[in-house]
Short mmCIF file of C-alpha atoms in Angstrom, two decimals:
data_model
loop_
_atom_site.label_atom_id
_atom_site.label_comp_id
_atom_site.label_asym_id
_atom_site.label_seq_id
_atom_site.Cartn_x
_atom_site.Cartn_y
_atom_site.Cartn_z
CA MET J 26 -0.16 -0.05 0.00
CA GLU J 27 2.97 2.05 -0.45
CA THR J 28 2.84 5.40 -3.17
CA ASP J 29 5.72 6.79 -5.19
CA MET J 30 4.71 10.40 -5.40
CA THR J 31 7.42 11.03 -7.56
CA LYS J 32 5.50 9.67 -10.91
CA GLY J 33 2.39 10.71 -12.06
CA LYS J 34 -0.17 13.18 -12.19
CA PRO J 35 0.23 15.45 -9.49
CA SER J 36 -3.70 16.44 -8.62
CA SER J 37 -4.85 12.33 -9.27
CA ILE J 38 -1.74 11.44 -6.72
CA LEU J 39 -2.88 14.13 -3.93
CA LEU J 40 -6.56 13.26 -4.31
CA ARG J 41 -6.34 9.79 -3.85
CA PHE J 42 -3.96 10.04 -1.04
CA LEU J 43 -6.17 13.03 0.27
CA VAL J 44 -9.45 10.90 0.88
CA PRO J 45 -8.25 9.03 3.41
CA ILE J 46 -6.36 11.48 5.51
CA PHE J 47 -9.63 13.39 5.11
CA PHE J 48 -11.59 10.99 6.03
CA GLY J 49 -9.34 10.03 9.21
CA ASN J 50 -9.32 13.05 10.15
CA LEU J 51 -13.38 13.56 10.03
CA PHE J 52 -13.44 10.35 12.02
CA GLN J 53 -10.72 11.98 14.98
CA GLN J 54 -13.32 15.14 14.76
CA PHE J 55 -15.99 12.66 14.88
CA TYR J 56 -15.19 11.29 18.01
CA ASN J 57 -14.47 14.37 19.40
CA VAL J 58 -17.70 15.42 18.64
CA VAL J 59 -19.43 12.66 20.20
CA ASP J 60 -17.49 13.55 23.55
CA THR J 61 -18.83 16.91 23.74
CA VAL J 62 -22.20 15.32 22.53
CA ILE J 63 -22.39 12.81 25.54
CA VAL J 64 -21.01 14.86 27.61
CA GLY J 65 -23.48 17.91 26.82
CA ARG J 66 -26.65 15.41 26.68
CA VAL J 67 -25.53 13.22 29.84
CA VAL J 68 -23.77 15.31 31.94
CA GLY J 69 -25.45 18.70 31.20
CA ALA J 70 -24.08 22.16 29.50
CA GLY J 71 -22.18 22.89 32.65
CA ALA J 72 -19.93 19.98 32.01
CA LEU J 73 -20.25 20.50 27.94
CA ALA J 74 -18.85 24.08 28.81
CA ALA J 75 -15.81 22.82 30.62
CA VAL J 76 -15.00 20.18 28.23
CA GLY J 77 -15.10 23.32 25.74
CA SER J 78 -12.76 25.43 27.70
CA THR J 79 -9.79 23.72 27.58
CA GLY J 80 -10.51 23.13 23.98
CA THR J 81 -7.78 25.45 23.00
CA ILE J 82 -5.58 23.44 25.24
CA MET J 83 -5.98 20.23 23.58
CA PHE J 84 -5.24 21.79 20.06
CA LEU J 85 -2.09 22.78 21.66
CA LEU J 86 -1.28 19.42 22.93
CA SER J 87 -2.69 17.96 19.44
CA GLY J 88 -0.38 20.46 17.98
CA ILE J 89 2.80 19.49 19.48
CA SER J 90 1.66 15.49 19.08
CA GLN J 91 1.34 16.32 15.34
CA GLY J 92 4.45 18.92 14.79
CA MET J 93 6.89 16.59 16.26
CA SER J 94 5.90 13.23 14.48
CA THR J 95 5.28 14.99 10.89
CA GLY J 96 8.58 17.11 11.87
CA PHE J 97 10.48 13.71 12.49
CA THR J 98 8.89 11.81 9.50
CA VAL J 99 9.85 14.49 6.80
CA LEU J 100 13.08 12.97 7.00
CA THR J 101 11.58 9.53 6.13
CA ALA J 102 9.63 10.80 3.23
CA GLN J 103 13.20 12.61 1.44
CA HIS J 104 15.00 9.12 2.17
CA TYR J 105 11.81 6.84 0.18
CA GLY J 106 12.03 9.43 -2.07
CA ALA J 107 15.78 9.04 -2.67
CA LYS J 108 15.17 5.50 -2.27
CA ASN J 109 17.65 5.41 0.53
CA GLU J 110 15.73 2.23 2.37
CA LYS J 111 19.04 2.15 4.89
CA GLY J 112 17.96 5.94 5.56
CA VAL J 113 14.84 5.23 5.97
CA ARG J 114 14.79 2.84 8.79
CA ARG J 115 17.54 4.69 10.36
CA SER J 116 15.19 7.88 10.70
CA VAL J 117 11.98 5.52 11.84
CA ALA J 118 14.30 4.74 14.93
CA ASN J 119 15.75 7.77 15.99
CA ALA J 120 12.42 9.38 15.58
CA LEU J 121 10.70 6.83 17.79
CA LEU J 122 13.41 7.18 20.11
CA LEU J 123 13.27 10.71 20.54
CA SER J 124 9.69 10.84 20.55
CA LEU J 125 9.58 8.84 23.75
CA LEU J 126 12.24 11.38 25.73
CA LEU J 127 9.89 14.24 24.32
CA THR J 128 6.71 12.85 25.38
CA ALA J 129 8.23 12.08 29.06
CA GLY J 130 9.06 16.25 29.29
CA PHE J 131 5.77 17.55 27.60
CA THR J 132 3.79 15.06 30.07
CA ALA J 133 5.58 16.88 32.98
CA ALA J 134 5.43 20.08 32.37
CA GLY J 135 1.96 19.85 31.32
CA ALA J 136 0.83 18.36 34.88
CA LEU J 137 2.68 21.00 36.34
CA LEU J 138 1.00 24.13 34.50
CA MET J 139 -2.57 23.02 33.52
CA GLY J 140 -3.61 24.61 36.90
CA PRO J 141 -2.51 28.15 36.18
CA LEU J 142 -3.25 27.93 32.67
CA LEU J 143 -6.89 27.26 33.34
CA ARG J 144 -6.89 30.41 35.60
CA LEU J 145 -4.80 32.53 33.14
CA MET J 146 -7.54 31.67 30.54
CA ASN J 147 -10.56 33.20 32.79
CA THR J 148 -11.78 29.75 33.03
CA PRO J 149 -15.33 30.49 35.04
CA ASP J 150 -15.55 29.35 38.13
CA ASP J 151 -18.03 27.00 37.96
CA ILE J 152 -16.75 25.13 35.47
CA TYR J 153 -13.32 25.06 37.06
CA ARG J 154 -12.80 21.69 38.46
CA ASP J 155 -14.47 19.92 36.04
CA ALA J 156 -12.25 21.35 33.01
CA TYR J 157 -9.33 20.68 35.58
CA THR J 158 -9.89 17.23 35.51
CA TYR J 159 -10.58 16.59 32.12
CA ILE J 160 -7.55 18.36 30.74
CA MET J 161 -5.55 16.73 33.17
CA ILE J 162 -6.08 12.92 32.19
CA ILE J 163 -5.47 14.08 28.47
CA THR J 164 -2.57 15.40 29.61
CA VAL J 165 -1.80 12.09 31.42
CA GLY J 166 -2.47 10.09 28.28
CA LEU J 167 -0.44 12.19 25.85
CA ILE J 168 1.73 9.39 24.91
CA ALA J 169 -1.39 7.70 23.38
CA MET J 170 -1.70 10.49 21.33
CA ILE J 171 1.85 11.02 20.33
CA MET J 172 2.36 7.39 19.83
CA TYR J 173 -0.33 7.34 17.45
CA ASN J 174 0.38 10.11 15.33
CA MET J 175 3.94 9.13 14.86
CA SER J 176 2.97 6.02 13.70
CA ALA J 177 0.45 7.34 11.31
CA ALA J 178 2.74 9.61 10.26
CA LEU J 179 5.09 7.21 9.20
CA LEU J 180 3.08 5.12 7.40
CA ARG J 181 2.12 8.41 5.36
CA ALA J 182 5.69 9.27 5.10
CA ILE J 183 5.87 6.12 2.66
CA GLY J 184 2.77 7.08 0.93
CA ASN J 185 0.58 4.39 2.82
CA SER J 186 -2.81 6.64 3.94
CA LYS J 187 -5.18 3.66 4.13
CA THR J 188 -4.06 2.12 7.08
CA PRO J 189 -3.82 4.40 9.73
CA LEU J 190 -7.81 5.34 8.71
CA TYR J 191 -8.84 1.76 8.98
CA PHE J 192 -7.34 1.99 12.86
CA LEU J 193 -8.63 5.14 13.53
CA ILE J 194 -12.01 3.98 12.17
CA PHE J 195 -11.63 1.03 15.10
CA ALA J 196 -10.77 3.92 17.77
CA VAL J 197 -13.87 6.06 16.80
CA VAL J 198 -16.30 3.35 17.11
CA SER J 199 -14.63 1.98 20.63
CA ASN J 200 -14.46 5.88 21.88
CA ILE J 201 -17.68 6.35 21.55
CA PHE J 202 -18.50 2.73 23.02
CA LEU J 203 -16.14 3.84 26.03
CA ASP J 204 -18.22 7.24 26.24
CA LEU J 205 -21.41 5.67 26.74
CA LEU J 206 -19.82 3.15 29.29
CA LEU J 207 -17.90 5.86 31.74
CA THR J 208 -20.45 8.42 31.25
CA MET J 209 -24.20 7.08 31.24
CA GLY J 210 -23.07 3.51 32.57
CA ILE J 211 -20.18 4.28 35.54
CA ARG J 212 -20.95 7.89 35.23
CA MET J 213 -17.64 9.17 35.85
CA GLY J 214 -19.05 12.73 33.94
CA VAL J 215 -15.82 14.47 31.92
CA ALA J 216 -13.48 12.32 33.65
CA GLY J 217 -15.04 9.55 31.59
CA ALA J 218 -14.95 11.29 27.86
CA ALA J 219 -10.92 12.03 28.58
CA LEU J 220 -10.50 8.42 29.57
CA ALA J 221 -12.03 7.34 26.59
CA THR J 222 -10.20 9.48 24.15
CA VAL J 223 -7.24 8.51 25.50
CA LEU J 224 -7.77 4.64 25.68
CA SER J 225 -8.75 5.03 22.08
CA GLN J 226 -6.14 6.61 21.10
CA ALA J 227 -4.21 4.17 22.47
CA MET J 228 -5.54 1.17 20.98
CA ALA J 229 -4.85 2.72 17.67
CA ALA J 230 -1.18 3.35 17.98
CA VAL J 231 -1.24 -0.39 19.02
CA LEU J 232 -2.60 -1.16 15.97
CA CYS J 233 -0.68 0.80 13.78
CA PHE J 234 2.95 -0.26 15.13
CA VAL J 235 1.67 -3.91 14.69
CA TYR J 236 0.72 -3.29 11.27
CA ILE J 237 4.35 -1.42 10.51
CA TYR J 238 6.05 -4.38 12.34
CA ARG J 239 4.31 -7.13 9.99
CA LYS J 240 3.39 -5.63 7.12
CA ALA J 241 5.64 -2.18 6.29
CA LYS J 242 9.38 -3.40 6.41
CA VAL J 243 11.30 -0.64 5.18
CA LEU J 244 9.66 1.21 8.43
CA ARG J 245 11.48 -1.50 10.40
CA PRO J 246 14.94 -1.03 12.14
CA ARG J 247 17.12 -4.07 12.26
CA ARG J 248 18.50 -4.22 15.79
CA GLY J 249 21.58 -2.59 14.95
CA GLU J 250 19.61 1.01 13.84
CA TRP J 251 18.13 1.35 17.46
CA ARG J 252 20.18 4.17 18.73
CA LEU J 253 20.05 7.50 18.53
CA SER J 254 22.44 9.34 16.14
CA ALA J 255 23.67 12.62 16.62
CA GLU J 256 23.57 13.51 12.75
CA MET J 257 20.04 12.41 12.20
CA THR J 258 18.84 13.92 15.61
CA ARG J 259 20.34 17.15 14.19
CA ALA J 260 18.47 16.85 11.05
CA GLN J 261 14.96 15.85 13.20
CA LEU J 262 15.18 18.55 14.93
CA LYS J 263 16.04 21.34 12.63
CA ILE J 264 12.75 20.18 10.88
CA SER J 265 10.55 19.49 14.15
CA ILE J 266 11.64 22.09 16.25
CA PRO J 267 10.43 25.05 14.28
CA MET J 268 6.71 23.28 13.29
CA THR J 269 6.43 22.32 17.09
CA LEU J 270 6.84 25.61 17.96
CA GLN J 271 5.02 26.72 15.07
CA PHE J 272 1.79 24.82 16.41
CA ALA J 273 2.55 26.20 19.93
CA ILE J 274 2.44 29.73 19.04
CA THR J 275 -0.93 28.93 16.90
CA SER J 276 -2.27 26.98 19.79
CA SER J 277 -1.45 30.18 21.76
CA GLY J 278 -3.28 32.35 20.23
CA THR J 279 -6.04 30.28 20.05
CA MET J 280 -5.54 30.33 23.69
CA ILE J 281 -6.18 34.01 24.31
CA MET J 282 -8.65 33.90 21.86
CA GLN J 283 -10.71 31.17 24.36
CA ALA J 284 -9.51 33.98 26.82
CA ALA J 285 -11.57 36.36 25.34
CA VAL J 286 -14.76 33.96 24.66
CA ASN J 287 -14.70 32.51 28.31
CA LEU J 288 -15.53 36.27 30.02
CA PHE J 289 -18.87 36.37 28.57
CA GLY J 290 -19.91 33.12 30.33
CA SER J 291 -20.45 29.57 30.38
CA THR J 292 -23.49 30.44 27.77
CA ALA J 293 -21.62 31.50 25.62
CA VAL J 294 -18.27 29.38 25.88
CA ALA J 295 -21.17 26.25 25.46
CA ALA J 296 -22.72 27.96 22.71
CA TYR J 297 -19.18 28.81 20.91
CA THR J 298 -18.07 25.10 21.76
CA ALA J 299 -20.55 23.48 19.61
CA ALA J 300 -20.55 26.17 16.82
CA ASN J 301 -16.51 25.47 16.72
CA LYS J 302 -16.82 21.92 16.36
CA LEU J 303 -19.17 22.03 13.38
CA VAL J 304 -16.44 24.50 12.21
CA SER J 305 -13.78 21.76 12.95
CA LEU J 306 -15.59 19.17 11.44
CA LEU J 307 -15.94 20.37 8.07
CA VAL J 308 -12.61 22.01 7.41
CA GLN J 309 -11.08 18.88 8.16
CA GLU J 310 -9.73 18.52 4.37
CA MET J 311 -7.86 21.29 4.85
CA PRO J 312 -5.18 19.99 6.88
CA SER J 313 -5.78 16.81 5.28
CA MET J 314 -4.45 18.36 2.14
CA GLY J 315 -1.50 19.86 4.15
CA SER J 316 -0.59 16.07 5.02
CA ALA J 317 -0.73 15.10 1.72
CA ILE J 318 0.91 17.78 -0.22
CA SER J 319 3.88 17.33 2.86
CA THR J 320 4.58 13.82 1.85
CA TYR J 321 4.26 14.38 -1.86
CA CYS J 322 6.53 17.58 -1.68
CA GLY J 323 8.91 15.24 0.71
CA GLN J 324 9.06 12.68 -1.87
CA ASN J 325 9.47 14.85 -4.45
CA TYR J 326 12.01 17.07 -3.13
CA GLY J 327 13.96 14.24 -2.31
CA SER J 328 14.06 12.48 -5.87
CA ARG J 329 15.02 16.75 -7.07
CA GLN J 330 12.09 17.03 -9.09
CA LEU J 331 11.10 20.38 -8.24
CA ASP J 332 8.76 21.13 -11.19
CA ARG J 333 6.86 18.41 -9.62
CA VAL J 334 6.91 20.27 -6.34
CA LYS J 335 5.25 23.24 -7.74
CA SER J 336 2.89 22.07 -9.77
CA GLY J 337 1.56 19.63 -6.71
CA VAL J 338 1.42 23.26 -4.88
CA LYS J 339 -0.36 24.77 -7.83
CA ALA J 340 -3.13 21.83 -7.82
CA ALA J 341 -3.65 21.55 -3.80
CA ILE J 342 -4.46 25.59 -4.16
CA ARG J 343 -7.09 24.94 -7.20
CA ILE J 344 -8.69 21.70 -5.16
CA ASP J 345 -9.01 23.91 -1.62
CA THR J 346 -10.53 26.73 -3.59
CA VAL J 347 -13.01 24.76 -4.33
CA TYR J 348 -13.71 22.91 -1.11
CA ALA J 349 -13.30 26.17 0.82
CA VAL J 350 -16.61 27.56 -0.87
CA GLY J 351 -18.73 24.70 -0.68
CA ALA J 352 -17.56 24.01 3.18
CA ALA J 353 -18.60 27.93 4.20
CA VAL J 354 -22.07 27.06 2.41
CA LEU J 355 -22.55 23.62 4.39
CA CYS J 356 -21.85 25.09 7.46
CA VAL J 357 -24.22 27.97 7.42
CA VAL J 358 -26.98 25.52 6.39
CA LEU J 359 -25.90 22.83 9.33
CA LEU J 360 -25.89 24.99 12.16
CA PRO J 361 -29.27 25.19 13.23
CA LEU J 362 -30.04 21.58 12.38
CA THR J 363 -27.01 20.03 14.21
CA LEU J 364 -26.99 22.81 17.31
CA GLY J 365 -29.74 21.11 19.33
CA LEU J 366 -27.54 17.71 19.04
CA PHE J 367 -25.04 18.82 21.55
CA PHE J 368 -27.93 19.80 24.36
CA SER J 369 -30.04 18.21 26.34
CA GLY J 370 -33.96 18.59 26.09
CA ASN J 371 -33.51 20.88 29.20
CA GLU J 372 -31.65 23.82 27.42
CA ASP J 373 -32.88 27.02 25.63
CA ILE J 374 -31.70 26.47 22.47
CA GLY J 375 -32.91 30.09 20.87
CA VAL J 376 -30.54 31.93 23.95
CA LEU J 377 -27.67 29.78 22.59
CA MET J 378 -28.08 30.24 18.61
CA PRO J 379 -27.16 33.77 18.63
CA TRP J 380 -23.41 33.00 20.14
CA ALA J 381 -22.95 30.46 17.73
CA LYS J 382 -24.32 31.84 14.86
CA THR J 383 -22.42 34.98 15.39
CA TYR J 384 -19.11 33.24 15.52
CA VAL J 385 -19.82 30.81 12.00
CA ASN J 386 -21.15 33.49 9.93
CA ILE J 387 -17.85 35.34 10.54
CA ALA J 388 -15.99 32.61 10.53
CA VAL J 389 -17.07 31.18 6.82
CA CYS J 390 -15.94 34.22 5.10
CA PHE J 391 -12.29 33.00 5.67
CA PHE J 392 -12.30 29.66 4.67
CA ILE J 393 -10.51 30.04 1.57
CA PRO J 394 -6.96 31.64 3.56
CA LEU J 395 -7.44 28.86 5.85
CA SER J 396 -7.23 26.48 3.79
CA TYR J 397 -4.12 28.09 1.91
CA ILE J 398 -2.04 28.20 4.97
CA PHE J 399 -2.13 24.43 5.63
CA VAL J 400 -0.43 24.53 1.42
CA PHE J 401 2.47 26.67 1.95
CA ARG J 402 3.06 26.03 5.02
CA ASN J 403 3.39 22.02 4.74
CA ALA J 404 4.84 22.08 1.39
CA MET J 405 7.55 24.19 2.87
CA GLN J 406 7.66 22.12 5.77
CA GLY J 407 7.59 18.49 3.44
CA CYS J 408 11.22 20.26 1.24
CA GLY J 409 13.18 20.81 4.68
CA TYR J 410 12.23 24.26 5.24
CA GLY J 411 10.87 24.66 8.92
CA MET J 412 12.15 28.33 10.02
CA LEU J 413 9.62 30.28 7.73
CA PRO J 414 6.42 28.38 8.55
CA MET J 415 7.28 29.01 12.34
CA PHE J 416 7.32 33.13 11.45
CA GLY J 417 4.03 32.33 9.72
CA GLY J 418 2.84 30.80 13.44
CA ILE J 419 4.58 33.92 14.86
CA VAL J 420 2.16 36.22 12.30
CA GLU J 421 -0.98 34.29 13.03
CA PHE J 422 -0.76 34.56 16.53
CA ALA J 423 0.27 38.32 16.69
CA ALA J 424 -3.17 38.78 14.78
CA ARG J 425 -5.26 36.35 17.18
CA GLY J 426 -3.37 38.21 20.01
CA VAL J 427 -4.41 41.94 18.41
CA THR J 428 -7.78 41.06 17.81
CA ALA J 429 -8.80 39.53 21.14
CA PHE J 430 -6.91 42.01 23.04
CA LEU J 431 -9.17 44.37 21.62
CA SER J 432 -12.31 42.02 22.23
CA MET J 433 -11.85 42.25 25.67
CA HIS J 434 -10.79 45.96 26.18
CA ALA J 435 -14.14 46.70 24.19
CA MET J 436 -16.29 43.64 25.48
CA SER J 437 -17.24 42.51 22.28
CA TYR J 438 -18.23 38.81 21.65
CA VAL J 439 -17.87 39.88 17.87
CA ALA J 440 -14.54 41.40 18.07
CA ALA J 441 -13.69 37.76 19.45
CA CYS J 442 -15.10 35.76 16.96
CA PHE J 443 -13.24 37.97 14.41
CA CYS J 444 -9.74 36.40 16.38
CA ASP J 445 -9.24 33.20 13.90
CA PRO J 446 -10.40 34.94 10.62
CA ALA J 447 -7.61 37.95 11.49
CA ALA J 448 -4.81 35.28 12.22
CA TRP J 449 -6.33 32.82 9.03
CA LEU J 450 -6.11 36.11 6.42
CA ALA J 451 -2.79 37.34 7.94
CA ALA J 452 -0.58 33.94 7.97
CA GLY J 453 -2.16 33.09 4.66
CA ILE J 454 -0.83 35.79 3.50
CA PHE J 455 2.30 35.61 4.60
CA THR J 456 3.28 31.94 4.13
CA GLY J 457 1.73 32.71 0.46
CA ILE J 458 4.91 35.02 -0.01
CA CYS J 459 7.44 32.84 1.58
CA TYR J 460 6.39 29.79 -0.60
CA ARG J 461 7.52 31.99 -3.33
CA PHE J 462 11.04 33.09 -1.69
CA VAL J 463 11.24 28.95 -0.87
CA VAL J 464 10.94 28.08 -4.41
CA LYS J 465 13.60 30.74 -5.55
CA ASP J 466 15.78 29.00 -2.88
CA MET J 467 15.13 25.88 -4.28
CA GLU J 468 15.86 26.45 -7.91
CA LYS J 469 19.00 27.90 -7.12
CA THR J 470 19.78 24.54 -5.00
CA PHE J 471 19.31 22.36 -7.84
CA HIS J 472 20.10 24.73 -10.61
CA MET J 473 17.12 24.46 -12.42
CA ASP J 474 15.70 26.38 -15.23
CA PRO J 475 12.44 27.91 -13.89
CA SER J 476 10.88 27.96 -17.47
CA GLY J 477 12.33 24.23 -17.95
CA GLY J 478 9.36 21.52 -18.71
CA GLU J 479 9.00 19.11 -16.48
CA GLU J 480 10.32 16.44 -18.63
CA ASP J 481 13.97 18.09 -18.33
CA ALA J 482 13.68 18.92 -14.88
CA ASP J 483 13.19 14.82 -14.15
CA ARG J 484 16.13 14.46 -16.77
CA ARG J 485 18.20 16.86 -14.51
CA SER J 486 17.24 15.73 -11.31
CA ARG J 487 18.23 12.19 -12.32
CA ASN J 488 21.86 13.05 -13.33
CA ALA J 489 22.38 15.15 -10.64
#
């Protein structure tokens, strides 16, 4: 089920590779939504607000996990594209050992900082205890999240995007069952929802690694290769640290936005949480395209085919533009139909709807620049350029932070809802400019004629 992306029509390759990742991300979001629905309907709106208030911290933890796993496996994709199997195996061993060491540090730091962080985010007193319980269980189980993302990223690096999807579907079904068992049956409340998430991720990780051991032999390091290499560590950290920092910076910006929303009380937080879940569900094609273009660019960069990198990015832009428009329309249409799913019959949807509708109506207008961020950023990362995407995260953080500060100063919920769109627009423009700079830099590196055809580029890259 491996895919060589150095040959064939870019748009067709991207779509075939994208679809399993897209459905995987949908299922990932789906079981996050299931958490929210079950907590909201079974435990109550207060518990939903508590879980929702930790959403940006969850985004931070998930971003660290994705940034680290994607960064470590860029080198794997490049070695795979260059047909260097020994390099592939060594990069896998090094990535897994580094991941275990870093996970221990992230878990310890998270356990110490979660309480002060929730207070810093203006978490309402009536939901603080549940919020703390939920996020602490997620933090302690961080290794499950990181190991699943790492195993899935390794498979995607060699062009296999279907297998992680199958295991994720199994995890989603398991998560739903565990959610119902632990919240309705054992009545563990938000702690049960958090524990269900950790256990389901752990099962998906185990299944992925079993598959790698039995089927994906190119990803299975040999006995003498299980050691940390200084050279490999430097190369992987050079890519992964900027990517992880970029996710962390972006997540910090969303925390500031959450702090702004929290000022308007638990009703606003609950409505915003439900609306944000719908938006997150419908934009999952965008990070999926990001994963696809990262692997595509990594393999083609490894085989020194810059023209294929550029044509792949253009194809991704066309696909994402069409998708963003469709997702925006669907989001507006579905909001009134889905909001009631998150709450029991005791909650007044009429009170919640204005808060939710305000956020959705503003956010959908900026789905196109949001989609471009993932294409440009992940294309650069796939080619080994980590610093510029990180600066894109700083731009995103600054735009979101300034808007959040203005909203808190003016006590304007509308301004708070503009935090995300402001960040998407600023980062979309910035990463687009950076991508053009990266292309020119690669043209110099490969000594390629920018006006040459793809056939000439293939010939030159084979002779390089």
